[in-house]
Coordinates of C-alpha atoms in Angstrom, one line a residue:
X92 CA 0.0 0.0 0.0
X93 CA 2.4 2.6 0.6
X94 CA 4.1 2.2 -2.6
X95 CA 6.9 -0.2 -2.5
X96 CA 8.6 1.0 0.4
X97 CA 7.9 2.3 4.0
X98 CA 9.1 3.1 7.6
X99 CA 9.3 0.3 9.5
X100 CA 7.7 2.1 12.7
X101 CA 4.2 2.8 10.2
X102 CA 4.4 -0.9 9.2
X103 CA 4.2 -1.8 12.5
X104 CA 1.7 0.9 13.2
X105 CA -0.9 -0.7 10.8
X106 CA -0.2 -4.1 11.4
X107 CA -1.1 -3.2 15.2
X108 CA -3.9 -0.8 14.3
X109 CA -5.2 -1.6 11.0
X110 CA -5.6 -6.0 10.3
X111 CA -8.2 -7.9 11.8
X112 CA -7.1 -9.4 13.7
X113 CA -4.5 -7.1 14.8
X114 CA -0.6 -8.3 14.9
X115 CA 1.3 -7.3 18.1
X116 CA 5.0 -5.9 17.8
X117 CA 6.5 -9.2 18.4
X118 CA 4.2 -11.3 15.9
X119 CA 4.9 -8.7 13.0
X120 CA 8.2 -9.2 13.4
X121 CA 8.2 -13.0 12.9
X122 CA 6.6 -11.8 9.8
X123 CA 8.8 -9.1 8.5
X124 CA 11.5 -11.6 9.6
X125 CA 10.1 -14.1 7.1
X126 CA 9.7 -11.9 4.4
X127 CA 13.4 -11.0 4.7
X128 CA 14.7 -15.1 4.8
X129 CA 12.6 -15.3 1.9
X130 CA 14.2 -12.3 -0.3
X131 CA 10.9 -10.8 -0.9
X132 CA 11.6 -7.7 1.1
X133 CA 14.8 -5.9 2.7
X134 CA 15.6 -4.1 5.7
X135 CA 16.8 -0.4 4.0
X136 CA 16.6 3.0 5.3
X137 CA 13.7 5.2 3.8
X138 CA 13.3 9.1 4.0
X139 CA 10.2 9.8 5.6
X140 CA 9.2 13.5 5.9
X141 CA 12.9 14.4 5.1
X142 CA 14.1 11.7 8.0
X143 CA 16.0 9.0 7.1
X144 CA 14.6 5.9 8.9
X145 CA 14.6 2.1 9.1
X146 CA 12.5 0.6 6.7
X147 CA 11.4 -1.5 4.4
X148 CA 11.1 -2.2 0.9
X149 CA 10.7 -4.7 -1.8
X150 CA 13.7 -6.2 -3.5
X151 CA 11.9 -6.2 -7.0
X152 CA 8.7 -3.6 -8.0
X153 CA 7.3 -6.9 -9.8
X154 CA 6.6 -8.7 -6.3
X155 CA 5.1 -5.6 -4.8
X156 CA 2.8 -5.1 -7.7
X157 CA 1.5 -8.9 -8.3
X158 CA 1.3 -8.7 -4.3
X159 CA -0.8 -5.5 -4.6
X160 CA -2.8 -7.2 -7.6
X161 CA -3.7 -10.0 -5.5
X162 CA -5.4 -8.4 -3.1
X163 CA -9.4 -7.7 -3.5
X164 CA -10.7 -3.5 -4.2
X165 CA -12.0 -4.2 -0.6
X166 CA -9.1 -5.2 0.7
X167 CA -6.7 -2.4 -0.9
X168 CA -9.4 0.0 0.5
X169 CA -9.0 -1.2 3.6
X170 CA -5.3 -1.1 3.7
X171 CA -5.0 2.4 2.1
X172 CA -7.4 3.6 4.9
X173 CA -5.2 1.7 7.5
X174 CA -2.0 3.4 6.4
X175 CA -3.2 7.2 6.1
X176 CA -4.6 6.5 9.8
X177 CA -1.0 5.3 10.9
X178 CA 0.7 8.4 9.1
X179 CA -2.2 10.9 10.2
X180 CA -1.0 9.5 13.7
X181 CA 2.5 10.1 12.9
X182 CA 3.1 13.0 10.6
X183 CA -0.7 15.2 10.2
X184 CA 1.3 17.4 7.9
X185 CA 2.2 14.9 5.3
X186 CA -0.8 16.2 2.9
X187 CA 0.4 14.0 -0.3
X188 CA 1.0 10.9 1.5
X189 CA -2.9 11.4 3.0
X190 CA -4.1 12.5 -0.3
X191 CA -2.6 9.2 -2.1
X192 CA -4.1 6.8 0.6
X193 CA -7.1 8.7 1.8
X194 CA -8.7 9.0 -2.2
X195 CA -7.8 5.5 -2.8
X196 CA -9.7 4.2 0.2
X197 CA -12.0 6.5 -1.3
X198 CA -12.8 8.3 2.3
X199 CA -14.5 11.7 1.9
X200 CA -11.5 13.2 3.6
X201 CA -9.6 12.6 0.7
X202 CA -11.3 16.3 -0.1
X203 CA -9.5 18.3 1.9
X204 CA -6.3 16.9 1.8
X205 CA -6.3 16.5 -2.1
X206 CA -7.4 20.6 -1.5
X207 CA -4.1 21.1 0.8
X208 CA -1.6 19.4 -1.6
X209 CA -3.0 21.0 -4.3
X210 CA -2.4 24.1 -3.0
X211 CA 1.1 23.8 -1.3
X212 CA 2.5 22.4 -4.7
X213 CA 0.8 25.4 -6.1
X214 CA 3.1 27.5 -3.9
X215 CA 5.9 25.3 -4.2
X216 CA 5.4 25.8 -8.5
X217 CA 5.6 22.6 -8.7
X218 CA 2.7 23.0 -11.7
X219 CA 3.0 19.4 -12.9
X220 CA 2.1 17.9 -9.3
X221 CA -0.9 20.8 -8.6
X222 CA -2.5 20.4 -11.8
X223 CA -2.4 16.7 -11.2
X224 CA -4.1 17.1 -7.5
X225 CA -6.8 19.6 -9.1
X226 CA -7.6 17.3 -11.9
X227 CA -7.9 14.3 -9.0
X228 CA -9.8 17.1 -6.4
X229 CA -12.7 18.0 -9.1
X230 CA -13.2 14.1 -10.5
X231 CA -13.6 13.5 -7.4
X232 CA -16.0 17.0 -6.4
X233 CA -17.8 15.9 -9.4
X234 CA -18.7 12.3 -8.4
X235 CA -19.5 13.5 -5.5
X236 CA -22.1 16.1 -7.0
X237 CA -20.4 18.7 -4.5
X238 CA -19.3 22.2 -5.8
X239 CA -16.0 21.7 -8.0
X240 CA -16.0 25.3 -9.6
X241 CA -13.7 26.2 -6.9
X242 CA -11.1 24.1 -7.5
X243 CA -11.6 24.3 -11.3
X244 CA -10.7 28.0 -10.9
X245 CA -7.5 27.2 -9.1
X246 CA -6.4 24.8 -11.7
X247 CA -7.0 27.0 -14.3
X248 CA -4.1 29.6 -12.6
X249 CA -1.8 26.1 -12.4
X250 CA -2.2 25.9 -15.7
X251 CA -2.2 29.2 -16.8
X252 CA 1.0 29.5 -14.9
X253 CA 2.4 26.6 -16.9
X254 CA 1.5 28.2 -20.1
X255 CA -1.0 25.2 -21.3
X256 CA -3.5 28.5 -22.1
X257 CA -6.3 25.7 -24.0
X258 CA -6.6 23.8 -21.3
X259 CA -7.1 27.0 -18.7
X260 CA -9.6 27.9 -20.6
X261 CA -11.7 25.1 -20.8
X262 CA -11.7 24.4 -17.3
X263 CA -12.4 27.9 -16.5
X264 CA -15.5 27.4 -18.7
X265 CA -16.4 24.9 -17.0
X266 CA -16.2 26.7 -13.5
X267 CA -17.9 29.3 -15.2
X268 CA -20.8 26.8 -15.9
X269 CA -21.2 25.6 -12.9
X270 CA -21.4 29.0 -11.3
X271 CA -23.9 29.9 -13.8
X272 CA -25.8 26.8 -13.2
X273 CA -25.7 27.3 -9.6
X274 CA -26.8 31.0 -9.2
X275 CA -23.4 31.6 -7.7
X276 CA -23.0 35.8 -8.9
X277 CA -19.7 36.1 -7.1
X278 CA -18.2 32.9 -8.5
X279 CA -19.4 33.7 -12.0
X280 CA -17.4 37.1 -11.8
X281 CA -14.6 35.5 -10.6
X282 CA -14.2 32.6 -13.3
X283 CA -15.0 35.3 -15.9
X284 CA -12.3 37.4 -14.5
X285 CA -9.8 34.8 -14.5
X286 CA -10.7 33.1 -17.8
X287 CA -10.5 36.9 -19.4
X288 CA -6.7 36.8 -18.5
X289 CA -5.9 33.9 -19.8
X290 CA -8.0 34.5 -22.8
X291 CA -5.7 37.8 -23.5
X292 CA -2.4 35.8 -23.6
X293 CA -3.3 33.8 -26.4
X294 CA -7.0 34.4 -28.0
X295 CA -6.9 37.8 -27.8
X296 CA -9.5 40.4 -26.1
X297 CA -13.0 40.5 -27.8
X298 CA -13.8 37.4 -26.2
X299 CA -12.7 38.8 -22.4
X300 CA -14.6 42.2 -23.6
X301 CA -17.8 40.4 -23.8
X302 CA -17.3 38.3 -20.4
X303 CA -16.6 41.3 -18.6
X304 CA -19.6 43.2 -19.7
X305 CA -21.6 39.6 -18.7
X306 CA -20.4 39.2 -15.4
X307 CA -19.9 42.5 -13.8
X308 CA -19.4 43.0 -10.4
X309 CA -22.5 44.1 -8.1
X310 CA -22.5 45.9 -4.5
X311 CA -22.8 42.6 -2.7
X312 CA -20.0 41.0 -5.0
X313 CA -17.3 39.9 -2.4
X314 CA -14.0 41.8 -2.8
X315 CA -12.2 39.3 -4.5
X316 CA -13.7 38.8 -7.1
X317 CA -14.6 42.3 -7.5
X318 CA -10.7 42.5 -7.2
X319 CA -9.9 40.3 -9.6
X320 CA -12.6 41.6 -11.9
X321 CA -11.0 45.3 -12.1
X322 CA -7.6 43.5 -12.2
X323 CA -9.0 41.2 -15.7
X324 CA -9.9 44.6 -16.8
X325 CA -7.1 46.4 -16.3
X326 CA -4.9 43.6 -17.9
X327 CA -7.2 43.8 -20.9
X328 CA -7.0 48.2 -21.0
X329 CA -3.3 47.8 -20.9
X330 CA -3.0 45.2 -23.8
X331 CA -5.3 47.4 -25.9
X332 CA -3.1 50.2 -25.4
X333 CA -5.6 52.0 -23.2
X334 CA -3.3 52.6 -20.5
X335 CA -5.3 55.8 -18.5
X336 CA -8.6 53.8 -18.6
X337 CA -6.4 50.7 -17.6
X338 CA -4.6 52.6 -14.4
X339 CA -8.3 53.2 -13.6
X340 CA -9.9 50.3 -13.3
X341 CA -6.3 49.2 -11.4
X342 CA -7.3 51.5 -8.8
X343 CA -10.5 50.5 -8.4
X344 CA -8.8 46.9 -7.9
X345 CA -6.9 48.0 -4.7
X346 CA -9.9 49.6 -3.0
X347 CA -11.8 46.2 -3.8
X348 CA -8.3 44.7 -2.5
X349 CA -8.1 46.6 0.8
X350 CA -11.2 44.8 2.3
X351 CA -10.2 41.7 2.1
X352 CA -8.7 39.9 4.8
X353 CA -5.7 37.3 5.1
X354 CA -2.4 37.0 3.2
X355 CA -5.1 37.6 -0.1
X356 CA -5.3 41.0 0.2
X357 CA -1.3 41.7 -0.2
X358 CA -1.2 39.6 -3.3
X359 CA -3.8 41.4 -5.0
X360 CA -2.6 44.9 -3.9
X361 CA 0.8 44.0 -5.5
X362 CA -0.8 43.1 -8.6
X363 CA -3.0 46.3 -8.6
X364 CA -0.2 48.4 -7.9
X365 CA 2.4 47.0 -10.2
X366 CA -0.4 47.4 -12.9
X367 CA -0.8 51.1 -12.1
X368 CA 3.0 52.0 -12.3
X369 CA 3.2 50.0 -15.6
X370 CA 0.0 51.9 -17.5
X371 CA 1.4 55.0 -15.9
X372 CA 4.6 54.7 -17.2
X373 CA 3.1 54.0 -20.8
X374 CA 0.3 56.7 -20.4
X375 CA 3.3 59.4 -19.9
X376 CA 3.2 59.6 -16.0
X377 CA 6.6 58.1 -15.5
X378 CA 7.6 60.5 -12.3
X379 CA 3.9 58.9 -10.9
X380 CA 4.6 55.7 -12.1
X381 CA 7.6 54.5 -10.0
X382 CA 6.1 55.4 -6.6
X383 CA 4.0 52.7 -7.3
X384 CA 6.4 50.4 -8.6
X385 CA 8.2 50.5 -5.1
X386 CA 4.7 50.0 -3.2
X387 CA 3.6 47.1 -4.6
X388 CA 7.4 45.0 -4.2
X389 CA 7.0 44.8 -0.1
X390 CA 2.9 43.0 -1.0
X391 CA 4.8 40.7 -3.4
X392 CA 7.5 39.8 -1.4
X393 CA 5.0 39.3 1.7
X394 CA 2.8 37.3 -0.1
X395 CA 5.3 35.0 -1.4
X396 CA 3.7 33.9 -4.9
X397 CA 7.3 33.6 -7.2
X398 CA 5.3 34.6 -10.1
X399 CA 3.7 37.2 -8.9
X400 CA 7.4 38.7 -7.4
X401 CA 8.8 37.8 -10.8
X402 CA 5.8 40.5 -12.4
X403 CA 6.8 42.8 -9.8
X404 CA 10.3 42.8 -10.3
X405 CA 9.8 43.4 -14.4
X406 CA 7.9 46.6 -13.0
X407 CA 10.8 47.7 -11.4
X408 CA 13.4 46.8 -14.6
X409 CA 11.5 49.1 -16.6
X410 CA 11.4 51.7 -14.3
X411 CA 15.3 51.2 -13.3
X412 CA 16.0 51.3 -17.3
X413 CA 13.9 54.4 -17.9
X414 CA 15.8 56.3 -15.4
X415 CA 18.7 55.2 -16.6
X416 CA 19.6 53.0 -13.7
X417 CA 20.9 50.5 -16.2
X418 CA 22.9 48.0 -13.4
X419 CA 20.3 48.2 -11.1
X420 CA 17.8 47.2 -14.0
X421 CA 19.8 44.4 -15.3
X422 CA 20.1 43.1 -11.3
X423 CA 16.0 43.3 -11.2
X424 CA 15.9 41.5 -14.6
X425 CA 18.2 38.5 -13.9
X426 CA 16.3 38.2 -9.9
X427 CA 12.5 38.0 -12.5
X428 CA 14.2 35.7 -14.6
X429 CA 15.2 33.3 -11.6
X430 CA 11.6 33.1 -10.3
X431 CA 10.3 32.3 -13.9
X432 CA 12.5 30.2 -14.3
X433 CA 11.3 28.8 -10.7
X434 CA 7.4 29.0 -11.5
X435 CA 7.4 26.9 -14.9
X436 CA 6.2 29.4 -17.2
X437 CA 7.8 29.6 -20.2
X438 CA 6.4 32.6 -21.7
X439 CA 7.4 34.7 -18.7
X440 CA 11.0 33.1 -19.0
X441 CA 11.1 34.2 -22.6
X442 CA 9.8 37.8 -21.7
X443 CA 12.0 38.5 -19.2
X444 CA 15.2 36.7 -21.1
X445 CA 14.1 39.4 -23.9
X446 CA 14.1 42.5 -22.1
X447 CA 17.4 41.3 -20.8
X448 CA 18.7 41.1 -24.3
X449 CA 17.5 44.8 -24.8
X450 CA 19.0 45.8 -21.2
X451 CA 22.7 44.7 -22.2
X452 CA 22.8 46.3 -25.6
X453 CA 22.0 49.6 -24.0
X454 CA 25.3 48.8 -22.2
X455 CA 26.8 47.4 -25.7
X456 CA 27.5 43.7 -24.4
X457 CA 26.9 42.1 -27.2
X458 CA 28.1 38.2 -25.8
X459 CA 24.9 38.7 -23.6
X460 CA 22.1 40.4 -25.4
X461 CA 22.0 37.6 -28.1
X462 CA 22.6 34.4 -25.7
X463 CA 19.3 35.9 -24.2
X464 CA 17.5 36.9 -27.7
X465 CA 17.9 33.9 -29.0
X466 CA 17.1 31.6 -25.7
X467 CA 13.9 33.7 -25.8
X468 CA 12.7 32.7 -29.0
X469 CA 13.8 29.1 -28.4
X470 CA 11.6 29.4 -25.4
X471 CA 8.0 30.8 -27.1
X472 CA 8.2 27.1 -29.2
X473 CA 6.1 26.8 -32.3
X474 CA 2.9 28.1 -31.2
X475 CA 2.7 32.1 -31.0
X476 CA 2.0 33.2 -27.8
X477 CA 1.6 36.5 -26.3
X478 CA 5.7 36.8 -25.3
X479 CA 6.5 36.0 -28.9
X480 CA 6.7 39.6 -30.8
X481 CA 8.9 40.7 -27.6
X482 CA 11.5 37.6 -28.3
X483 CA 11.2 38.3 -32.0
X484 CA 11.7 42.0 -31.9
X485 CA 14.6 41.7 -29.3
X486 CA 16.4 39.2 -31.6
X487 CA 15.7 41.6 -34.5
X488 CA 17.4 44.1 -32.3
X489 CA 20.4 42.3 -32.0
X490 CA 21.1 41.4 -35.7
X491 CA 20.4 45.4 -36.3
X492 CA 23.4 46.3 -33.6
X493 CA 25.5 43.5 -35.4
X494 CA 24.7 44.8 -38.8
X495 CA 23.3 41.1 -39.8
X496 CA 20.5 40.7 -42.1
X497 CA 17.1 38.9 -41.0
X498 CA 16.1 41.4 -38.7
X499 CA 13.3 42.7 -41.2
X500 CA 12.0 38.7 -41.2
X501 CA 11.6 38.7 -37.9
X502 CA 9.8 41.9 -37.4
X503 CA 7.5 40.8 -39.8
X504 CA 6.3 37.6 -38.2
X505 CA 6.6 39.8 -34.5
X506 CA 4.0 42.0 -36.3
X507 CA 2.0 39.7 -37.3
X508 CA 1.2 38.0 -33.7
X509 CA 0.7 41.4 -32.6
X510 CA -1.8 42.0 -34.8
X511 CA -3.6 39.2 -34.3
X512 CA -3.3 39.0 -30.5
X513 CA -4.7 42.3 -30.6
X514 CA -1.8 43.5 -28.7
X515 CA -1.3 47.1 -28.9
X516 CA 1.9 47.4 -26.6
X517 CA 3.5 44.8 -28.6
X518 CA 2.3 45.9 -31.7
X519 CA 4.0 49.7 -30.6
X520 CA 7.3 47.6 -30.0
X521 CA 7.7 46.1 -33.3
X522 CA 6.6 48.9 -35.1
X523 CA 9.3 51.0 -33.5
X524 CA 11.9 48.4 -33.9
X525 CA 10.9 48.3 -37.7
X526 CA 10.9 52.2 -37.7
X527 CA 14.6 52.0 -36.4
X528 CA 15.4 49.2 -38.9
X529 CA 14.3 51.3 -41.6
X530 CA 16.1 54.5 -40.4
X531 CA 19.4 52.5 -40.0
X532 CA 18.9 51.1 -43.8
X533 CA 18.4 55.1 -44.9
X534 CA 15.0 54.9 -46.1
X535 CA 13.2 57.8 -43.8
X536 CA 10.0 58.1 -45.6
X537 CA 9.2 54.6 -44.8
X538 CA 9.5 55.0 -40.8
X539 CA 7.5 58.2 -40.9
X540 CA 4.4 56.4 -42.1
X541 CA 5.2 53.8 -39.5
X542 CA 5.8 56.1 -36.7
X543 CA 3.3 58.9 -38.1
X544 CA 0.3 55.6 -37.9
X545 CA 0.8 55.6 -33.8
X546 CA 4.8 54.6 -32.8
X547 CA 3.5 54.6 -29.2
X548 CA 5.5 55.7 -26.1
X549 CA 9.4 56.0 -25.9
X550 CA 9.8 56.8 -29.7
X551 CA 10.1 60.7 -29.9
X552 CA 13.7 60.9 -30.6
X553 CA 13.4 58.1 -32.8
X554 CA 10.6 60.0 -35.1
X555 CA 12.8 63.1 -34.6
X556 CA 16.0 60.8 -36.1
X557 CA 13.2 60.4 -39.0
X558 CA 12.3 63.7 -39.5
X559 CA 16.3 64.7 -39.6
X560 CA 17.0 62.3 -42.4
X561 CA 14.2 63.1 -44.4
X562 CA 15.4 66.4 -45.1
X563 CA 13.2 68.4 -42.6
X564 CA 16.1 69.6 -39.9
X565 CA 13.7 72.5 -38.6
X566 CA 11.0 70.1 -37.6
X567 CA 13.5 67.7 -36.0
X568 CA 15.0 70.2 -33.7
X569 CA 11.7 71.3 -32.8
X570 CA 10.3 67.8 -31.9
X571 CA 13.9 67.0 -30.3
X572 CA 13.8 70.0 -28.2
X573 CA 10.1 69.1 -26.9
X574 CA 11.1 65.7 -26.0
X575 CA 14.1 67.1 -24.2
X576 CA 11.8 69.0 -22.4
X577 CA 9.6 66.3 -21.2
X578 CA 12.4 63.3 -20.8
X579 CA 14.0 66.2 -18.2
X580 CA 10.8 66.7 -16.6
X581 CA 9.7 63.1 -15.8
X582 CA 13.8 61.9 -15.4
X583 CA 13.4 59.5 -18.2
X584 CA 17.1 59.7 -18.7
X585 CA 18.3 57.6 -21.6
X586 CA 15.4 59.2 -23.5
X587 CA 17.0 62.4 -22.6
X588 CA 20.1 61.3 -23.5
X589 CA 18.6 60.3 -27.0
X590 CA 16.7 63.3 -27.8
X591 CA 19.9 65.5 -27.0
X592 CA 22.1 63.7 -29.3
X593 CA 19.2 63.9 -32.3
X594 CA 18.6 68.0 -30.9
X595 CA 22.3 68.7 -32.0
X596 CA 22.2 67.0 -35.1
X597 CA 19.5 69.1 -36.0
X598 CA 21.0 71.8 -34.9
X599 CA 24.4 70.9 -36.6
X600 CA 22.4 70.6 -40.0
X601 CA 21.0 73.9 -39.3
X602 CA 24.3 75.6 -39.2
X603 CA 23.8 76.6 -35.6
X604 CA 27.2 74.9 -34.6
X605 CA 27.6 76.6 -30.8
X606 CA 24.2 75.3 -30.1
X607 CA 24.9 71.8 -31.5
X608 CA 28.3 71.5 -30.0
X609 CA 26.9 72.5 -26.5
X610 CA 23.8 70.0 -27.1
X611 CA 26.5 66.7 -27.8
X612 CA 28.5 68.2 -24.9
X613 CA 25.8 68.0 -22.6
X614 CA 24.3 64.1 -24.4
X615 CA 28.1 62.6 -23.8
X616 CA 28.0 64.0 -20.1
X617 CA 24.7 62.2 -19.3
X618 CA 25.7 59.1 -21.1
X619 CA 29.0 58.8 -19.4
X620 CA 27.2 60.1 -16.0
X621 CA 24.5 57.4 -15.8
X622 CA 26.5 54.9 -18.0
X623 CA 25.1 54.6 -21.0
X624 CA 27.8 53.0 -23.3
X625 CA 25.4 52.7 -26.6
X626 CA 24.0 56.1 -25.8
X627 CA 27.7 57.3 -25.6
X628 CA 28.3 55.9 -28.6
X629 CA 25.6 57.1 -30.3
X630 CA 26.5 60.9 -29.8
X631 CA 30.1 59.9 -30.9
X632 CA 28.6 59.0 -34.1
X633 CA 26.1 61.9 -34.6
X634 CA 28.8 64.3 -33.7
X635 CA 31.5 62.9 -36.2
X636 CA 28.9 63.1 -39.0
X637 CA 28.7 66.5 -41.3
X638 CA 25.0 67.3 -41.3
X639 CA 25.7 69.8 -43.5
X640 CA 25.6 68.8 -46.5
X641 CA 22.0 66.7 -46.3

């Protein structure tokens, strides 16, 4: 019963407590004796609980399992039920040992510690184990007629978690059913919520759009699913590029957040804060943006979800590598990429290895940025998924810095799952890398239309590098200069540092030398001051080229 091998002090325990009739010390060890003489088992030492211990076990699998198979469905029942009672005696906390034996003796404890190992493995990330306790917990919920939407709902994050998107979503249908079906208004807002965010990563957002709208949340909806409502709906803003309307709804999460009780309430405060400094950040309020940032890392860590520390932590990269804190953003980069790494999840892996690639050719290590590009599209697979036009477009980057062709190839395909994710933020990424592609090959007109048909945030200098080439110097120091301007303002300082060095060209092209001179001057001090090797060597470039002669 307990698998092939077992402490000898439980063996002894159930053969005491658990046959009929019962064996005393001294008579089970005539027995165990025999066994021994007769090579079936041997004396060895077992880890119980961490423990080493003397045990038993049988010299060949085959003899335990035609042993096992001999035995009636009554009489494994039996046994199973005799051995969880000997280890509930002896170690209460072993919940996967009790879930094993307790669900084979089919006992209706078998519930609550399927429940219990579920969820530790959960924390654990060990995904493989918890989605295989939730698929067990909800056969068993649903023989039982009893209310498994629950526990679908919790192995739809599991799987979410290991990206196996499909097969979230069917079960969160399901749990979505069986809310429906039992007048449940909460729970149907909850497994609407949920099933919207993990419709986003790989169906899109017309679909989560219309389960929203369905299954709003009402004054007596409890706070976490009105939470996790507001959070669905700020994911889904974001994505869509509607990043005001999705700081919003991210605020409305935390008040819903603040009333709950327990360790809940940090993790979904974390998650409503980190989403407010990210759509901040996008929607222009950077110097707004990073208080946030730094309020929501002490819920994460206090909660102790990895994945939802690893989110967290890509908060802060972006805010450390908008400031131009480019160490301390490659340090919060690698510590994400350890916890998704940790949690299973592929796609966050491959998002975090590409921001990486981006981080260290801003600091011009080459080595790095493409051992990470290219591990992050190995890591997306075959299928497109939401991380894919972030891998693509980072890889693209890194054959643009090396002057090697294929970059355009893979900007194509990066736009192409943009477009039909429906993702707007990744569809602003490609387009800019494809702008900056076409301003390296000397073909200007073409990134205008690109950046002129919505570049998103973070491209100004790179519009202003557009406008320069095409011939229109005026208009570039004009839009350089306003950029300047707001990069100061906000202390976005490698944008600054960009849109000082494209100001000077300008300048330099218009003949105003002093000015331009004085513009590089202060663009090489802010590079070197933060340090920013490729913007250094950027204004190296710029201020070595005659833009006099057009």
């Amino acid at each position: 019963m307990a698998g092939g091998g077992a402490a000898l002090s439980e063996v002894l325990d159930v053969a005491e407590h658990g046959l009929h009739p019962p064996l005393s010390a001294a008579e089970a060890t005539d027995a165990v004796d025999a066994a021994v003489s007769a090579s079936v088992v041997a004396e060895r030492t077992v880890v119980v609980g961490g423990q080493p211990l003397p045990g038993l076990a049988f010299r060949h699998p085959l003899v335990r399992l035609t042993c096992y198979d001999g035995m009636s469905t009554a009489r494994r029942r039996q046994l199973h039920s005799a051995y969880a009672e000997a280890v509930l005696r002896r170690r209460p906390d072993a919940v996967d040992t009790l879930a094993s034996h307790l669900t084979r003796a089919d006992d209706p404890r078998a519930t609550h510690y399927l429940r219990q190992a579920a969820e530790r493995a959960a924390a654990l990330c060990a995904n493989d184990t918890a989605d295989r306790y939730y698929a067990e917990l909800t056969a068993r919920l649903d023989a039982l007629a009893a209310d498994a939407a629950q526990a679908r709902i919790d192995r739809g994050a599991v799987l979410r978690r290991m990206a196996r998107y499909q097969e979230a979503a069917a079960v969160l249908r399901e749990a979505l059913d069986d809310m429906v079906r039992r007048g449940d208004e909460g729970g149907q807002v909850l497994a609407a919520a949920r099933l919207t965010e993990v419709l986003v990563k790989y169906r899109g957002t017309d679909e989560g759009e219309d389960l929203l709208r369905t299954y709003p949340p009402g004054p007596n909806t409890p706070p976490l699913a009105a939470a996790t409502h507001h959070l669905a709906a700020a994911v889904l803003r974001f994505v869509t590029g509607r990043y005001e309307s999705a700081h919003a709804a991210a605020c409305t999460a935390q008040e819903a957040a603040d009333a709950i009780p327990g360790s809940e309430r940090r993790g979904l405060l974390a998650r409503a804060l980190g989403m407010q400094a990210t759509s901040l950040g996008l929607a222009g309020r950077f110097a707004q943006a990073r208080p946030a940032a730094d309020l929501a890392l002490p819920h994460a860590e206090a909660y102790g979800d990895q994945e939802l520390l690893a989110t967290v932590l890509s908060v802060l990269r972006e805010h450390a590598r908008r400031s131009g804190r480019l160490a301390e953003a490659v340090a919060s980069g690698r510590r994400a990429l350890r916890l998704a790494e940790h949690t299973g999840d592929p796609t966050a892996v491959a998002f975090e290895r590409a921001n990486l690639a981006e981080l260290h050719l801003l600091l011009q290590e080459f080595g790095e940025a493409r051992e990470h590009a290219q591990a992050a599209v190995r890591e997306t697979g075959e299928q497109a998924t939401w991380c894919t036009p972030y891998a693509l477009a980072a890889l693209a980057r890194v054959r643009m810095g090396a002057g090697e062709s294929g970059a355009a190839e893979l900007l194509t395909r990066a736009g192409e799952v943009a477009e039909a994710q429906g993702d707007r933020q990744a569809v602003h990424e490609v387009r800019a890398a494809q702008a900056e592609l076409l301003v390296r090959e000397g073909r200007p007109q073409e990134a205008l239309a690109l950046l002129t048909g919505g570049s998103g945030p973070g491209s100004a200098a790179l519009l202003s590098w557009a406008v320069l080439l095409a011939g229109q110097p005026e208009r570039a120091a004009r839009l350089a200069a306003a950029e300047t301007v707001r990069a100061e303002e906000v202390g976005e300082r490698l944008s600054l540092t960009e849109a000082r060095t494209v100001h000077a060209a300008a300048l330099a092209a218009l003949g105003r030398e002093r000015e331009a001179r004085e513009e590089f001057d202060r663009a090489a001090a802010l590079a070197a001051e933060l340090p920013y090797p490729a913007g250094a060597f950027a204004v190296e470039q710029a201020r070595g080229t005659d833009w006099t002669t057009g």
